Coordinates of C-alpha atoms and ligand atoms in Angstrom, one line a residue:
M300 CA 84.1 37.9 -107.2
A301 CA 85.4 35.0 -105.8
A302 CA 88.7 35.3 -104.1
N303 CA 90.8 33.5 -106.8
E304 CA 89.1 35.2 -109.6
F305 CA 90.8 37.9 -111.3
R306 CA 89.7 40.5 -113.3
M307 CA 90.9 42.6 -116.5
L308 CA 91.2 46.4 -117.0
I309 CA 89.4 48.0 -119.6
G310 CA 88.5 52.0 -119.9
G311 CA 89.1 52.1 -116.3
D312 CA 86.8 49.2 -115.3
L313 CA 87.6 45.6 -113.4
V314 CA 85.7 43.3 -116.0
A315 CA 85.6 39.8 -116.4
G316 CA 86.3 37.9 -119.5
E317 CA 83.3 37.5 -122.0
V318 CA 84.4 34.4 -123.3
G319 CA 85.0 33.4 -119.7
S320 CA 87.6 32.3 -117.3
Y321 CA 90.2 29.0 -117.6
D322 CA 92.1 27.6 -114.8
I323 CA 95.9 28.7 -114.0
V324 CA 97.8 25.8 -112.5
N325 CA 101.0 25.9 -110.3
P326 CA 103.6 24.4 -112.4
S327 CA 105.1 22.4 -109.0
T328 CA 101.6 21.1 -107.5
E329 CA 99.6 20.9 -110.4
H330 CA 96.8 22.6 -108.2
V331 CA 94.6 25.5 -109.6
V332 CA 95.7 28.6 -108.1
G333 CA 92.9 31.4 -109.4
Q334 CA 91.1 31.6 -112.8
A335 CA 92.2 33.7 -115.6
P336 CA 89.5 36.1 -117.9
E337 CA 89.9 35.4 -121.2
A338 CA 88.7 38.2 -123.0
S339 CA 86.7 38.3 -126.5
S340 CA 88.4 40.0 -129.2
A341 CA 85.6 42.4 -128.8
Q342 CA 87.2 43.3 -125.1
V343 CA 90.1 43.5 -126.9
Q344 CA 89.3 46.4 -129.6
A345 CA 87.7 48.0 -126.6
A346 CA 90.8 48.5 -124.8
A347 CA 92.4 49.5 -127.5
A348 CA 89.7 52.0 -128.3
A349 CA 90.1 53.2 -124.7
A350 CA 93.8 53.9 -124.8
A351 CA 93.6 55.7 -128.2
D352 CA 90.7 57.8 -126.8
A353 CA 92.8 58.5 -124.0
F354 CA 95.6 59.1 -125.4
G355 CA 95.4 63.0 -126.5
A356 CA 94.8 64.1 -123.1
W357 CA 97.7 61.8 -121.2
S358 CA 100.2 62.4 -123.9
R359 CA 99.6 66.4 -122.8
T360 CA 100.0 65.7 -119.0
K361 CA 103.3 67.5 -117.4
P362 CA 106.2 64.9 -116.9
E363 CA 105.9 65.9 -113.6
Y364 CA 102.3 64.5 -113.2
R365 CA 103.3 61.2 -115.3
A366 CA 106.4 60.9 -113.0
E367 CA 104.1 61.1 -110.1
L368 CA 101.9 58.6 -110.9
L369 CA 104.7 56.1 -111.8
S370 CA 106.0 56.9 -108.2
R371 CA 103.0 55.8 -106.8
A372 CA 102.4 52.8 -108.2
A373 CA 105.7 51.5 -107.5
D374 CA 104.6 52.4 -103.8
L375 CA 101.4 50.6 -103.9
L376 CA 103.3 48.0 -105.6
R377 CA 105.9 47.6 -102.9
E378 CA 103.0 47.9 -100.2
R379 CA 101.9 44.4 -101.9
V380 CA 105.2 42.8 -102.2
P381 CA 103.8 40.3 -99.5
E382 CA 100.8 39.2 -101.0
L383 CA 102.5 39.4 -104.9
V384 CA 105.3 37.1 -103.9
P385 CA 102.8 34.0 -103.3
L386 CA 101.0 34.8 -106.2
V387 CA 103.7 35.1 -108.9
Q388 CA 105.5 32.1 -107.2
A389 CA 102.5 30.0 -107.4
E390 CA 101.9 30.7 -111.2
T391 CA 105.2 30.6 -112.6
G392 CA 106.7 28.0 -110.3
A393 CA 109.8 30.4 -109.8
T394 CA 111.8 29.0 -106.8
Q395 CA 111.7 31.3 -103.8
R396 CA 115.1 33.0 -104.4
V397 CA 114.5 33.8 -107.6
T398 CA 110.4 35.2 -106.6
E399 CA 112.1 37.5 -103.4
T400 CA 115.2 38.5 -105.8
M401 CA 113.9 39.0 -109.4
Q402 CA 110.0 38.4 -109.7
V403 CA 108.4 40.9 -107.6
P404 CA 111.2 43.8 -106.3
T405 CA 112.6 44.5 -109.7
C406 CA 109.3 45.6 -110.9
V407 CA 109.1 48.1 -108.2
D408 CA 112.8 49.0 -109.4
R409 CA 111.8 49.4 -113.3
L410 CA 108.7 51.7 -112.4
R411 CA 110.7 54.2 -110.1
R412 CA 113.5 54.0 -113.0
Y413 CA 110.6 55.4 -115.3
A414 CA 109.2 57.8 -113.3
R415 CA 112.5 59.8 -113.3
G416 CA 112.8 58.7 -116.9
A417 CA 109.5 60.9 -117.5
M418 CA 111.6 63.7 -116.2
E419 CA 114.2 63.0 -118.7
P420 CA 114.8 66.1 -121.5
A421 CA 112.2 64.9 -124.8
T422 CA 114.5 67.3 -126.7
I423 CA 117.8 66.0 -128.4
P424 CA 120.8 67.1 -126.1
L425 CA 122.5 69.7 -127.9
P426 CA 125.0 72.3 -126.2
P427 CA 122.9 75.0 -123.9
G428 CA 121.6 77.6 -125.7
E429 CA 122.1 76.3 -129.1
T430 CA 119.2 74.9 -131.7
M431 CA 120.3 72.2 -134.3
T432 CA 120.5 74.2 -137.5
T433 CA 120.0 73.2 -141.2
A434 CA 121.5 74.5 -144.2
L435 CA 121.1 77.5 -145.8
A436 CA 117.5 77.1 -147.5
P437 CA 116.3 79.3 -150.6
G438 CA 114.7 81.4 -148.1
G439 CA 117.7 81.7 -145.7
L440 CA 118.8 80.3 -142.6
M441 CA 116.5 77.9 -141.0
S442 CA 117.0 76.5 -137.7
A443 CA 114.8 73.3 -136.2
I444 CA 115.0 71.3 -132.9
A445 CA 114.4 67.8 -132.5
V446 CA 111.9 66.5 -130.0
R447 CA 110.7 62.9 -128.9
Q448 CA 106.8 62.6 -129.3
P449 CA 105.1 59.8 -127.7
V450 CA 104.3 57.1 -130.3
G451 CA 100.7 56.6 -129.5
V452 CA 98.8 53.4 -128.3
V453 CA 101.4 50.7 -127.3
A454 CA 100.5 47.0 -127.4
C455 CA 102.6 45.2 -124.7
I456 CA 102.6 41.6 -125.2
T457 CA 105.1 39.4 -122.6
P458 CA 106.3 36.1 -122.3
Y459 CA 105.6 33.8 -119.4
N460 CA 108.9 34.0 -117.6
F461 CA 108.9 36.9 -115.4
P462 CA 105.3 38.1 -115.9
I463 CA 105.0 41.4 -113.9
V464 CA 108.9 42.5 -114.5
N465 CA 108.2 42.2 -118.1
M466 CA 105.1 44.0 -118.2
A467 CA 106.7 47.2 -115.9
G468 CA 109.6 46.5 -118.3
K469 CA 107.4 48.0 -121.2
I470 CA 104.5 50.3 -119.3
G471 CA 107.3 52.3 -117.3
P472 CA 108.8 53.7 -120.2
A473 CA 105.8 53.8 -122.7
L474 CA 103.7 55.6 -120.1
A475 CA 106.7 58.2 -119.1
M476 CA 107.1 59.5 -122.6
G477 CA 103.3 60.1 -123.0
N478 CA 101.7 56.8 -124.7
T479 CA 98.8 54.8 -123.5
V480 CA 99.3 51.0 -123.3
V481 CA 97.0 47.5 -123.5
V482 CA 98.9 45.0 -121.8
K483 CA 98.5 40.7 -123.0
P484 CA 100.3 38.8 -120.4
A485 CA 101.2 35.0 -121.2
P486 CA 98.6 32.9 -120.6
Q487 CA 100.4 30.6 -118.5
D488 CA 100.8 33.2 -115.7
P489 CA 98.9 36.5 -116.2
L490 CA 97.2 36.8 -112.1
A491 CA 99.8 38.9 -110.7
V492 CA 99.6 41.0 -114.0
T493 CA 95.9 41.7 -113.8
V494 CA 96.7 42.7 -109.5
F495 CA 99.2 45.0 -111.4
G496 CA 96.5 46.6 -113.5
Q497 CA 94.4 47.5 -109.9
I498 CA 97.3 49.0 -108.7
M499 CA 97.9 51.1 -111.5
H500 CA 94.2 52.0 -111.6
E501 CA 94.6 52.8 -107.7
A502 CA 97.8 55.1 -108.2
G503 CA 95.5 57.5 -110.2
F504 CA 96.0 56.6 -113.8
P505 CA 92.8 58.1 -115.7
P506 CA 90.6 55.7 -117.7
G507 CA 91.8 54.0 -120.7
V508 CA 96.0 55.0 -120.0
V509 CA 96.5 51.4 -119.2
N510 CA 94.5 48.5 -119.9
V511 CA 95.1 44.7 -119.3
V512 CA 93.3 41.9 -121.3
T513 CA 93.8 38.5 -120.8
G514 CA 93.4 35.4 -122.9
S515 CA 95.5 33.5 -125.6
G516 CA 98.3 34.9 -128.3
A517 CA 96.0 33.1 -131.0
E518 CA 92.8 35.1 -129.8
A519 CA 93.5 38.1 -127.6
G520 CA 97.2 38.7 -129.0
Q521 CA 95.9 38.5 -132.5
A522 CA 93.1 41.2 -131.9
L523 CA 95.4 43.5 -130.3
V524 CA 98.2 43.5 -132.9
A525 CA 95.9 44.0 -135.8
S526 CA 93.8 46.5 -134.0
A527 CA 93.8 50.2 -136.2
D528 CA 93.9 51.7 -132.8
V529 CA 97.2 50.2 -131.9
D530 CA 100.0 52.3 -133.1
M531 CA 102.9 50.2 -131.5
V532 CA 103.8 46.7 -130.6
S533 CA 106.5 45.9 -127.6
F534 CA 106.5 42.2 -127.7
T535 CA 109.1 40.0 -125.9
G536 CA 109.0 36.0 -126.6
S537 CA 110.1 33.7 -128.9
T538 CA 111.2 34.1 -132.5
P539 CA 108.6 32.7 -134.3
V540 CA 106.1 34.4 -132.9
G541 CA 108.3 37.7 -133.0
R542 CA 108.1 37.2 -137.0
A543 CA 104.2 36.4 -136.9
I544 CA 103.4 39.8 -135.3
G545 CA 106.0 41.5 -137.3
E546 CA 104.5 40.9 -140.6
V547 CA 101.1 41.6 -139.1
A548 CA 102.3 44.7 -137.5
G549 CA 104.4 46.0 -141.3
R550 CA 101.4 46.0 -142.8
D551 CA 100.1 49.2 -141.1
M552 CA 103.5 50.4 -140.2
K553 CA 103.2 49.9 -136.5
R554 CA 105.9 50.7 -134.9
L555 CA 108.0 47.6 -133.2
L556 CA 110.0 47.0 -130.5
L557 CA 110.7 42.9 -130.5
E558 CA 112.8 41.4 -127.9
L559 CA 113.0 37.5 -129.0
G560 CA 115.0 34.1 -128.5
G561 CA 118.4 33.6 -127.3
K562 CA 120.9 31.2 -127.4
G563 CA 124.0 32.6 -125.4
A564 CA 127.4 31.4 -126.2
G565 CA 129.8 31.2 -123.2
I566 CA 133.3 31.3 -124.8
V567 CA 135.5 29.9 -123.0
F568 CA 139.5 30.7 -123.7
E569 CA 142.1 28.6 -122.1
D570 CA 143.3 31.4 -120.3
A571 CA 139.8 32.2 -118.3
D572 CA 139.6 32.1 -115.0
L573 CA 137.7 28.6 -114.9
K574 CA 136.4 29.2 -111.5
T575 CA 134.7 32.6 -112.8
A576 CA 133.9 30.5 -116.0
I577 CA 132.5 27.6 -114.7
S578 CA 130.4 29.5 -112.2
T579 CA 128.9 32.1 -113.7
I580 CA 127.4 29.3 -116.7
V581 CA 126.1 27.3 -113.6
S582 CA 124.0 30.2 -112.3
A583 CA 122.7 31.0 -115.5
W584 CA 121.7 27.1 -116.2
A585 CA 120.2 27.0 -113.1
F586 CA 118.5 30.4 -112.6
H587 CA 115.0 30.2 -113.1
S588 CA 115.5 26.5 -114.6
G589 CA 116.8 28.0 -117.1
Q590 CA 114.2 30.1 -118.4
I591 CA 115.7 33.1 -118.9
C592 CA 116.8 34.6 -122.5
T593 CA 120.5 35.8 -121.9
A594 CA 121.5 32.4 -120.2
P595 CA 124.9 31.3 -121.5
T596 CA 123.7 27.9 -122.4
R597 CA 125.9 26.9 -125.5
V598 CA 129.3 26.8 -124.1
L599 CA 132.3 27.0 -126.4
A600 CA 135.4 25.5 -124.9
Q601 CA 138.7 25.6 -126.4
R602 CA 140.2 22.1 -127.1
G603 CA 142.7 22.7 -124.1
V604 CA 140.3 23.4 -121.1
Y605 CA 137.7 21.4 -123.2
D606 CA 137.8 18.3 -120.1
Q607 CA 138.3 20.6 -117.2
V608 CA 134.8 22.7 -118.4
V609 CA 133.0 19.6 -119.0
G610 CA 133.8 18.0 -115.7
G611 CA 133.3 21.3 -113.6
L612 CA 130.1 21.4 -115.3
Q613 CA 128.9 18.0 -114.4
L614 CA 130.0 18.2 -110.9
A615 CA 128.2 21.2 -110.7
A616 CA 125.1 19.5 -112.3
G617 CA 125.3 17.1 -109.1
H618 CA 125.0 19.7 -106.8
L619 CA 121.8 21.9 -108.3
K620 CA 119.2 20.3 -105.9
V621 CA 116.0 20.3 -107.8
G622 CA 112.5 20.0 -106.3
D623 CA 109.8 22.3 -104.3
P624 CA 110.4 25.6 -105.1
L625 CA 108.9 26.7 -101.6
E626 CA 112.2 24.7 -100.4
A627 CA 114.5 27.3 -99.3
D628 CA 117.8 25.2 -100.9
T629 CA 116.1 24.4 -104.2
I630 CA 118.1 26.0 -107.2
V631 CA 116.3 24.3 -110.0
G632 CA 112.3 24.4 -110.1
P633 CA 109.8 23.1 -112.8
L634 CA 109.3 24.2 -116.1
V635 CA 106.2 26.5 -116.1
S636 CA 103.6 23.8 -118.1
A637 CA 104.0 20.1 -119.3
V638 CA 104.0 21.6 -123.1
Q639 CA 107.7 23.2 -122.1
R640 CA 108.3 20.2 -120.5
D641 CA 107.8 18.0 -123.2
R642 CA 109.8 20.5 -125.7
V643 CA 112.6 20.5 -124.0
E644 CA 112.6 16.7 -123.7
A645 CA 112.0 16.5 -126.9
L646 CA 115.3 18.6 -128.1
I647 CA 117.3 17.1 -125.3
Q648 CA 116.9 13.7 -127.1
T649 CA 117.1 15.3 -130.5
G650 CA 120.2 16.5 -129.7
I651 CA 121.4 12.9 -128.7
S652 CA 120.6 11.7 -131.3
Q653 CA 122.4 13.7 -133.5
G654 CA 125.8 13.1 -131.5
G655 CA 125.4 15.0 -128.3
E656 CA 127.0 13.0 -125.3
L657 CA 124.7 13.1 -121.9
V658 CA 126.9 14.1 -119.3
A659 CA 124.5 14.8 -116.8
G660 CA 120.7 14.6 -116.6
G661 CA 118.3 13.9 -119.4
Q662 CA 115.7 12.1 -117.4
R663 CA 112.5 13.4 -115.3
P664 CA 113.4 13.6 -111.7
D665 CA 111.7 11.3 -109.3
I666 CA 109.2 13.7 -108.0
E667 CA 105.9 13.1 -108.0
T668 CA 104.0 16.2 -109.5
G669 CA 105.1 19.1 -111.4
F670 CA 106.7 19.9 -115.1
Y671 CA 110.8 18.7 -114.1
V672 CA 113.6 18.5 -116.4
A673 CA 116.9 17.2 -114.6
P674 CA 119.9 19.9 -115.1
T675 CA 121.4 18.1 -118.1
L676 CA 124.9 18.7 -119.8
L677 CA 125.2 17.4 -123.6
A678 CA 129.0 17.4 -124.5
G679 CA 131.0 17.0 -127.5
C680 CA 128.0 18.5 -129.8
K681 CA 128.9 19.6 -133.2
P682 CA 128.0 23.1 -134.3
D683 CA 125.0 22.2 -136.4
N684 CA 123.5 19.8 -133.8
A685 CA 120.0 21.2 -133.1
A686 CA 120.6 21.1 -129.4
V687 CA 123.7 23.7 -130.3
Q688 CA 121.2 25.7 -132.7
Q689 CA 117.5 25.9 -131.1
E690 CA 116.7 27.1 -127.9
F691 CA 115.7 25.0 -125.3
F692 CA 114.1 27.7 -122.3
G693 CA 115.1 25.4 -120.0
P694 CA 118.2 23.8 -117.9
V695 CA 120.0 22.4 -120.7
V696 CA 123.6 23.2 -121.0
V697 CA 125.4 22.4 -124.5
V698 CA 129.1 22.0 -124.9
V699 CA 131.3 22.5 -128.2
A700 CA 134.9 22.3 -128.5
F701 CA 137.1 24.8 -130.6
D702 CA 140.6 25.1 -131.1
D703 CA 141.0 29.0 -131.9
E704 CA 139.5 32.3 -131.8
D705 CA 138.3 32.6 -135.5
E706 CA 136.7 29.2 -135.1
A707 CA 135.0 30.5 -131.6
V708 CA 133.9 33.8 -133.1
A709 CA 132.3 31.6 -136.6
T710 CA 130.8 28.9 -134.0
A711 CA 129.3 32.0 -132.0
N712 CA 127.6 33.5 -135.0
S713 CA 126.1 30.5 -136.6
T714 CA 123.1 30.4 -135.1
E715 CA 120.0 32.7 -136.2
F716 CA 120.1 34.3 -132.9
G717 CA 121.8 37.2 -131.5
L718 CA 121.2 38.2 -128.3
Y719 CA 123.9 37.9 -125.3
D720 CA 127.5 36.1 -125.5
Y721 CA 129.9 35.9 -123.0
V722 CA 133.8 35.9 -123.2
F723 CA 135.9 34.0 -120.6
T724 CA 139.4 35.1 -121.1
A725 CA 142.2 36.7 -118.9
D726 CA 143.5 38.9 -122.1
T727 CA 141.3 42.2 -122.4
S728 CA 142.5 43.0 -125.8
R729 CA 141.2 39.5 -127.0
A730 CA 138.0 40.0 -125.3
M731 CA 137.2 43.2 -127.1
R732 CA 138.7 42.0 -130.0
V733 CA 136.1 38.8 -130.2
A734 CA 133.0 40.7 -128.8
K735 CA 133.6 43.3 -131.7
Q736 CA 132.8 40.5 -133.6
L737 CA 130.2 38.9 -132.5
R738 CA 127.0 39.1 -134.1
T739 CA 124.9 40.1 -131.1
G740 CA 123.2 42.6 -129.2
N741 CA 125.3 42.5 -126.0
V742 CA 128.6 41.0 -124.8
G743 CA 129.6 39.9 -121.3
I744 CA 133.0 39.7 -120.2
N745 CA 133.9 37.3 -117.3
T746 CA 130.7 38.3 -116.2
A747 CA 127.0 37.7 -116.6
Q748 CA 125.9 40.7 -114.3
R749 CA 123.7 43.1 -116.3
N750 CA 123.7 46.5 -116.2
H751 CA 120.1 47.9 -116.6
E752 CA 121.2 51.2 -118.4
A753 CA 122.7 49.9 -121.2
P754 CA 121.0 49.6 -124.3
F755 CA 119.5 45.9 -124.7
G756 CA 117.8 44.0 -127.3
G757 CA 118.9 41.7 -130.5
F758 CA 120.6 41.4 -133.5
K759 CA 119.4 39.2 -136.3
M760 CA 116.5 36.9 -135.4
S761 CA 117.0 37.8 -131.7
G762 CA 115.0 41.1 -132.3
V763 CA 114.7 44.5 -133.6
G764 CA 114.9 47.9 -131.3
R765 CA 116.9 48.4 -128.0
D766 CA 115.5 49.0 -124.4
G767 CA 117.0 49.7 -121.2
G768 CA 117.4 53.0 -119.6
S769 CA 117.2 55.9 -121.6
F770 CA 116.9 53.7 -124.6
G771 CA 113.9 52.3 -123.7
L772 CA 112.1 55.9 -123.4
H773 CA 113.3 56.3 -127.0
A774 CA 112.1 53.2 -128.5
Y775 CA 108.6 54.7 -127.3
S776 CA 108.9 57.9 -129.3
E777 CA 109.2 59.0 -132.3
L778 CA 111.3 61.9 -133.5
Q779 CA 110.0 65.0 -134.7
S780 CA 111.6 67.8 -136.1
I781 CA 110.5 71.6 -135.4
I782 CA 111.7 74.1 -138.5
W783 CA 111.6 77.8 -138.4
P784 CA 113.3 80.6 -140.3
G785 CA 116.0 82.4 -138.5
Ligands
NDP1348 P1 105.9 33.0 -126.9 O1 106.5 33.9 -128.1 O2 105.0 31.6 -127.0 O3 104.5 33.6 -126.4 C1 104.8 35.2 -125.8 C2 103.5 35.9 -125.8 O4 102.8 36.0 -127.1 C3 102.1 35.0 -125.1 O5 101.1 36.1 -124.5 C4 101.4 34.4 -126.3 O6 100.4 33.9 -126.1 C5 101.5 35.6 -127.5 N1 101.4 35.0 -128.6 C6 101.2 33.9 -129.6 N2 100.8 33.8 -130.7 C7 100.6 35.3 -131.3 C8 100.3 36.2 -132.1 N3 100.2 35.7 -133.2 N4 99.9 37.5 -131.6 C9 99.8 38.0 -130.9 N5 100.7 37.1 -129.8 C10 100.9 36.1 -129.7 O7 106.8 33.0 -125.7 P2 106.9 32.8 -124.2 O8 106.0 32.6 -123.4 O9 106.9 30.8 -124.4 O10 108.3 32.7 -123.8 C11 109.7 32.4 -124.4 C12 110.0 33.1 -125.2 O11 110.4 34.6 -124.9 C13 111.4 32.4 -125.2 O12 111.9 32.3 -126.8 C14 112.2 33.4 -124.8 O13 113.9 33.4 -125.6 C15 111.7 34.8 -125.2 N6 112.3 35.7 -124.0 C16 112.9 36.7 -124.8 C17 113.4 37.5 -123.6 C18 114.2 38.9 -124.5 O14 114.4 39.7 -124.0 N7 114.6 38.8 -125.5 C19 112.8 37.6 -122.6 C20 112.4 36.5 -122.0 C21 112.2 35.7 -123.0 P3 99.9 32.2 -126.2 O15 100.8 31.5 -125.1 O16 98.7 32.2 -126.0 O17 100.6 31.7 -127.6

């Protein structure tokens, strides 16, 4: 096997793709990083079957054993950080800062978190010594206890923005709960995920417990979702693909966890600390070139501070250095592919044609190779502008003016998404009042920092189900009641 060829993991074997392999391209240099295997649908079925075969024994293992293997995998992963950082960097195009802080180390943290998670009680917490008691039945008093059971084989399908972190966030809780998994990473950047698969294998997970298949969503992804051996689909990605997966999985009552698109509203009230509001929005704007589902890229600014907000964002745009992600002072790197760049550019033009005022960016930066879009600011947008309603997944911020609280809430709630909104205000009562009216799964108040123990997920078309901390464990389990007389 050549150094830049990668292998899938199926039933404990490292294998090439039966369809062949395809080039993974560095989004900055446009050079080939390596060859990813392309799975046939028979290989996807074999991976799902291996996971189904392994499920019985794995689901009966002691939590201590599962915790030990997850910890060992975290240790091995940490040892290989120096190898994984350049690989993830090359295939995603993420800047050094993003790669070194988020793309790789977060993955180790997630495995450690769910190694601890394996030891969390599988029974529903009740006062010590008590059981859950049912009402009197004809035969007398019946007692009951609720336990969490693993779901079975979980298909984990992930997007391109944080390939190994997304994988760890799914397989960590799924394995901790006693499920087996088949992972299908995004086709743009699957290489580090295949290395991660090998690491799980080296950590000692029994054959079939962890499987990794690579290839396109149209082939490998669809075959996996449709497989009769799959009991649950945990998908993170766009809303249209999530809907298509939900339709197929729903036919067989497969359990679903869908983390989908977002169009975060950043509501800036007149009494807000504008420095905090603007710097928070700017950091989210630039972070991973806007390829993040939770970013407050839809800024709603109260009329009295509207000009200051637009002016502050315009000034900041000029200071966001765009360029080679390997240079330490680069803030905005390329988008993952030419397809994604073209999509973002087309939506910018639509936004302008629908009345958005181009205040910054909008053009391709003068860089010889790579899929770059300059940080772009569209102000004066009406709430129904396509650039306000649709997700860019690129470095584009749109600004809409509002007069009062009711209008802010109505505009924030006016998209099909409901993943993460933000409220910037000095008035705590208002912050809580507004937060409770937002039809969104998460609300940040004067911050974009996450709390990874909090439940995370979407309202409306942003998804179904919750993960994060212990909620992640619950997502990969079924509740079972065990009832006995007495
Ligand atoms: P996509 O939805 O385009 O793709 C995600 C994955 O699904 C890819 O592996 C894709 O393969 C695969 N896929 C496509 N069609 C099918 C199918 N019918 N059956 C099974 N698998 C399929 O998302 P992106 O990778 O472009 O990621 C960006 C999106 O992800 C954004 O909308 C973003 O908001 C969302 N996201 C949401 C997060 C959240 O937590 N809510 C976090 C991160 C991203 P292929 O590319 O070959 O089609």
